[in-house]
Amino acid sequence: QVQLQESGPGLLKPSQMLSLTCTVSGGSITTSYYAWNWIRQPPGKGLEWMGAIAYDGSTYYSPSLKSRTSISRDTSKNQFSLQLSSVTPEDTAVYYCARDRNYGLGQHEYDYWGQGTQVTVSS
């Protein structure tokens, strides 16, 4: 059973950098052919895909967030991380990490999710 757990600060001030880590257990982030994703949900809105890092280390970003987003991984710890720079109150959301088991095959299919972590940006 694959499990994902997000961790990171819950409160940030505008202009700060958001850093979140997803720790994966029960499966390796280097196993073909999965991609490991960051997805967020602002209050009262739908899910927004932010980006992903694939099993081979390739990264993909939402065009709307690309200039502020970086996703990396630490294979020795079986973790992947999100950095989002210059946050504003509009970045307030529940942030999820999730595994896509259909990487490279067309429609995404997220089969395992973390429980989500609330991030609030406020002065």
mmCIF file of C-alpha atoms in Angstrom:
data_model
loop_
_atom_site.group_PDB
_atom_site.id
_atom_site.type_symbol
_atom_site.label_atom_id
_atom_site.label_comp_id
_atom_site.label_asym_id
_atom_site.label_seq_id
_atom_site.Cartn_x
_atom_site.Cartn_y
_atom_site.Cartn_z
ATOM 1 C CA GLN A 1 0.000 0.000 0.000
ATOM 2 C CA VAL A 2 1.465 3.291 -1.116
ATOM 3 C CA GLN A 3 1.142 6.172 1.295
ATOM 4 C CA LEU A 4 1.927 9.834 0.769
ATOM 5 C CA GLN A 5 2.318 12.442 3.486
ATOM 6 C CA GLU A 6 2.725 16.163 2.971
ATOM 7 C CA SER A 7 4.703 18.295 5.390
ATOM 8 C CA GLY A 8 5.621 21.941 5.609
ATOM 9 C CA PRO A 9 4.649 25.244 7.175
ATOM 10 C CA GLY A 10 0.988 26.109 7.351
ATOM 11 C CA LEU A 11 1.248 29.891 7.517
ATOM 12 C CA LEU A 12 3.239 32.194 5.307
ATOM 13 C CA LYS A 13 3.457 35.914 4.720
ATOM 14 C CA PRO A 14 3.126 37.428 1.258
ATOM 15 C CA SER A 15 6.321 37.334 -0.823
ATOM 16 C CA GLN A 16 7.718 34.362 1.091
ATOM 17 C CA MET A 17 8.564 31.027 -0.468
ATOM 18 C CA LEU A 18 6.391 28.005 0.137
ATOM 19 C CA SER A 19 8.260 24.747 0.596
ATOM 20 C CA LEU A 20 6.415 21.453 0.971
ATOM 21 C CA THR A 21 7.691 17.903 1.050
ATOM 22 C CA CYS A 22 5.854 14.710 0.230
ATOM 23 C CA THR A 23 7.194 11.559 1.866
ATOM 24 C CA VAL A 24 6.287 8.362 0.062
ATOM 25 C CA SER A 25 6.164 4.948 1.669
ATOM 26 C CA GLY A 26 5.216 1.566 0.277
ATOM 27 C CA GLY A 27 6.707 2.291 -3.135
ATOM 28 C CA SER A 28 9.675 3.998 -4.721
ATOM 29 C CA ILE A 29 9.413 7.319 -6.520
ATOM 30 C CA THR A 30 11.843 5.957 -9.097
ATOM 31 C CA THR A 31 9.628 3.049 -10.118
ATOM 32 C CA SER A 32 8.538 3.092 -13.747
ATOM 33 C CA TYR A 33 6.210 4.571 -14.970
ATOM 34 C CA TYR A 34 4.734 6.786 -12.294
ATOM 35 C CA ALA A 35 4.685 10.541 -11.900
ATOM 36 C CA TRP A 36 4.465 12.331 -8.595
ATOM 37 C CA ASN A 37 2.274 15.384 -8.523
ATOM 38 C CA TRP A 38 1.421 18.481 -6.578
ATOM 39 C CA ILE A 39 -2.219 19.555 -6.698
ATOM 40 C CA ARG A 40 -3.938 22.264 -4.714
ATOM 41 C CA GLN A 41 -7.459 23.335 -3.915
ATOM 42 C CA PRO A 42 -8.149 26.950 -2.975
ATOM 43 C CA PRO A 43 -11.132 27.544 -0.710
ATOM 44 C CA GLY A 44 -14.378 27.231 -2.614
ATOM 45 C CA LYS A 45 -12.628 26.240 -5.851
ATOM 46 C CA GLY A 46 -11.733 23.102 -7.722
ATOM 47 C CA LEU A 47 -8.503 21.164 -7.847
ATOM 48 C CA GLU A 48 -5.589 22.804 -9.623
ATOM 49 C CA TRP A 49 -2.705 20.744 -10.939
ATOM 50 C CA MET A 50 0.583 22.486 -10.223
ATOM 51 C CA GLY A 51 3.259 20.185 -11.544
ATOM 52 C CA ALA A 52 4.903 16.797 -11.376
ATOM 53 C CA ILE A 53 8.176 14.938 -11.288
ATOM 54 C CA ALA A 54 8.295 11.639 -13.101
ATOM 55 C CA TYR A 55 10.055 8.433 -12.095
ATOM 56 C CA ASP A 56 13.028 9.407 -14.258
ATOM 57 C CA GLY A 57 13.340 12.885 -12.758
ATOM 58 C CA SER A 58 11.627 14.764 -15.586
ATOM 59 C CA THR A 59 9.588 17.713 -14.373
ATOM 60 C CA TYR A 60 6.409 19.287 -15.705
ATOM 61 C CA TYR A 61 4.674 22.472 -14.584
ATOM 62 C CA SER A 62 1.392 24.203 -15.019
ATOM 63 C CA PRO A 63 1.956 27.075 -17.475
ATOM 64 C CA SER A 64 0.210 29.469 -15.123
ATOM 65 C CA LEU A 65 2.563 28.649 -12.247
ATOM 66 C CA LYS A 66 5.734 27.690 -14.062
ATOM 67 C CA SER A 67 7.587 30.916 -13.393
ATOM 68 C CA ARG A 68 7.167 30.471 -9.608
ATOM 69 C CA THR A 69 7.285 26.690 -9.200
ATOM 70 C CA SER A 70 10.047 24.183 -8.751
ATOM 71 C CA ILE A 71 9.680 20.474 -8.036
ATOM 72 C CA SER A 72 12.591 18.339 -6.961
ATOM 73 C CA ARG A 73 13.211 14.988 -5.320
ATOM 74 C CA ASP A 74 15.468 13.208 -2.876
ATOM 75 C CA THR A 75 15.574 9.587 -3.914
ATOM 76 C CA SER A 76 17.578 8.587 -0.840
ATOM 77 C CA LYS A 77 14.646 9.671 1.333
ATOM 78 C CA ASN A 78 11.930 8.743 -1.174
ATOM 79 C CA GLN A 79 10.618 12.289 -1.053
ATOM 80 C CA PHE A 80 9.672 14.938 -3.557
ATOM 81 C CA SER A 81 9.255 18.604 -2.847
ATOM 82 C CA LEU A 82 7.474 21.706 -4.052
ATOM 83 C CA GLN A 83 8.756 25.227 -3.923
ATOM 84 C CA LEU A 84 6.476 28.119 -4.816
ATOM 85 C CA SER A 85 8.018 31.561 -4.731
ATOM 86 C CA SER A 86 6.535 34.974 -4.050
ATOM 87 C CA VAL A 87 3.326 33.681 -2.525
ATOM 88 C CA THR A 88 0.226 35.854 -2.265
ATOM 89 C CA PRO A 89 -3.082 35.314 -0.453
ATOM 90 C CA GLU A 90 -4.331 33.757 -3.712
ATOM 91 C CA ASP A 91 -1.978 30.843 -3.014
ATOM 92 C CA THR A 92 -3.968 29.947 0.087
ATOM 93 C CA ALA A 93 -5.155 26.390 -0.456
ATOM 94 C CA VAL A 94 -5.020 22.800 0.657
ATOM 95 C CA TYR A 95 -1.979 21.297 -1.015
ATOM 96 C CA TYR A 96 -1.945 17.627 -1.978
ATOM 97 C CA CYS A 97 0.664 15.291 -3.317
ATOM 98 C CA ALA A 98 -0.568 12.444 -5.477
ATOM 99 C CA ARG A 99 0.682 9.627 -7.679
ATOM 100 C CA ASP A 100 -0.279 9.452 -11.343
ATOM 101 C CA ARG A 101 -0.219 5.872 -12.561
ATOM 102 C CA ASN A 102 -0.919 6.833 -16.165
ATOM 103 C CA TYR A 103 2.213 8.883 -16.734
ATOM 104 C CA GLY A 104 2.867 9.229 -20.445
ATOM 105 C CA LEU A 105 -0.230 7.233 -21.365
ATOM 106 C CA GLY A 106 -2.741 10.029 -21.844
ATOM 107 C CA GLN A 107 -5.358 10.868 -19.259
ATOM 108 C CA HIS A 108 -4.007 11.246 -15.772
ATOM 109 C CA GLU A 109 -5.142 8.815 -13.126
ATOM 110 C CA TYR A 110 -4.280 9.713 -9.564
ATOM 111 C CA ASP A 111 -4.497 6.554 -7.546
ATOM 112 C CA TYR A 112 -2.855 7.572 -4.276
ATOM 113 C CA TRP A 113 -3.142 10.890 -2.473
ATOM 114 C CA GLY A 114 -1.765 12.459 0.628
ATOM 115 C CA GLN A 115 -4.226 13.758 3.174
ATOM 116 C CA GLY A 116 -3.481 17.339 2.204
ATOM 117 C CA THR A 117 -1.972 20.199 4.128
ATOM 118 C CA GLN A 118 -3.513 23.626 4.614
ATOM 119 C CA VAL A 119 -1.350 26.542 3.586
ATOM 120 C CA THR A 120 -2.513 30.045 4.429
ATOM 121 C CA VAL A 121 -0.858 33.181 3.123
ATOM 122 C CA SER A 122 -1.667 36.229 5.187
ATOM 123 C CA SER A 123 0.053 39.325 6.420
#
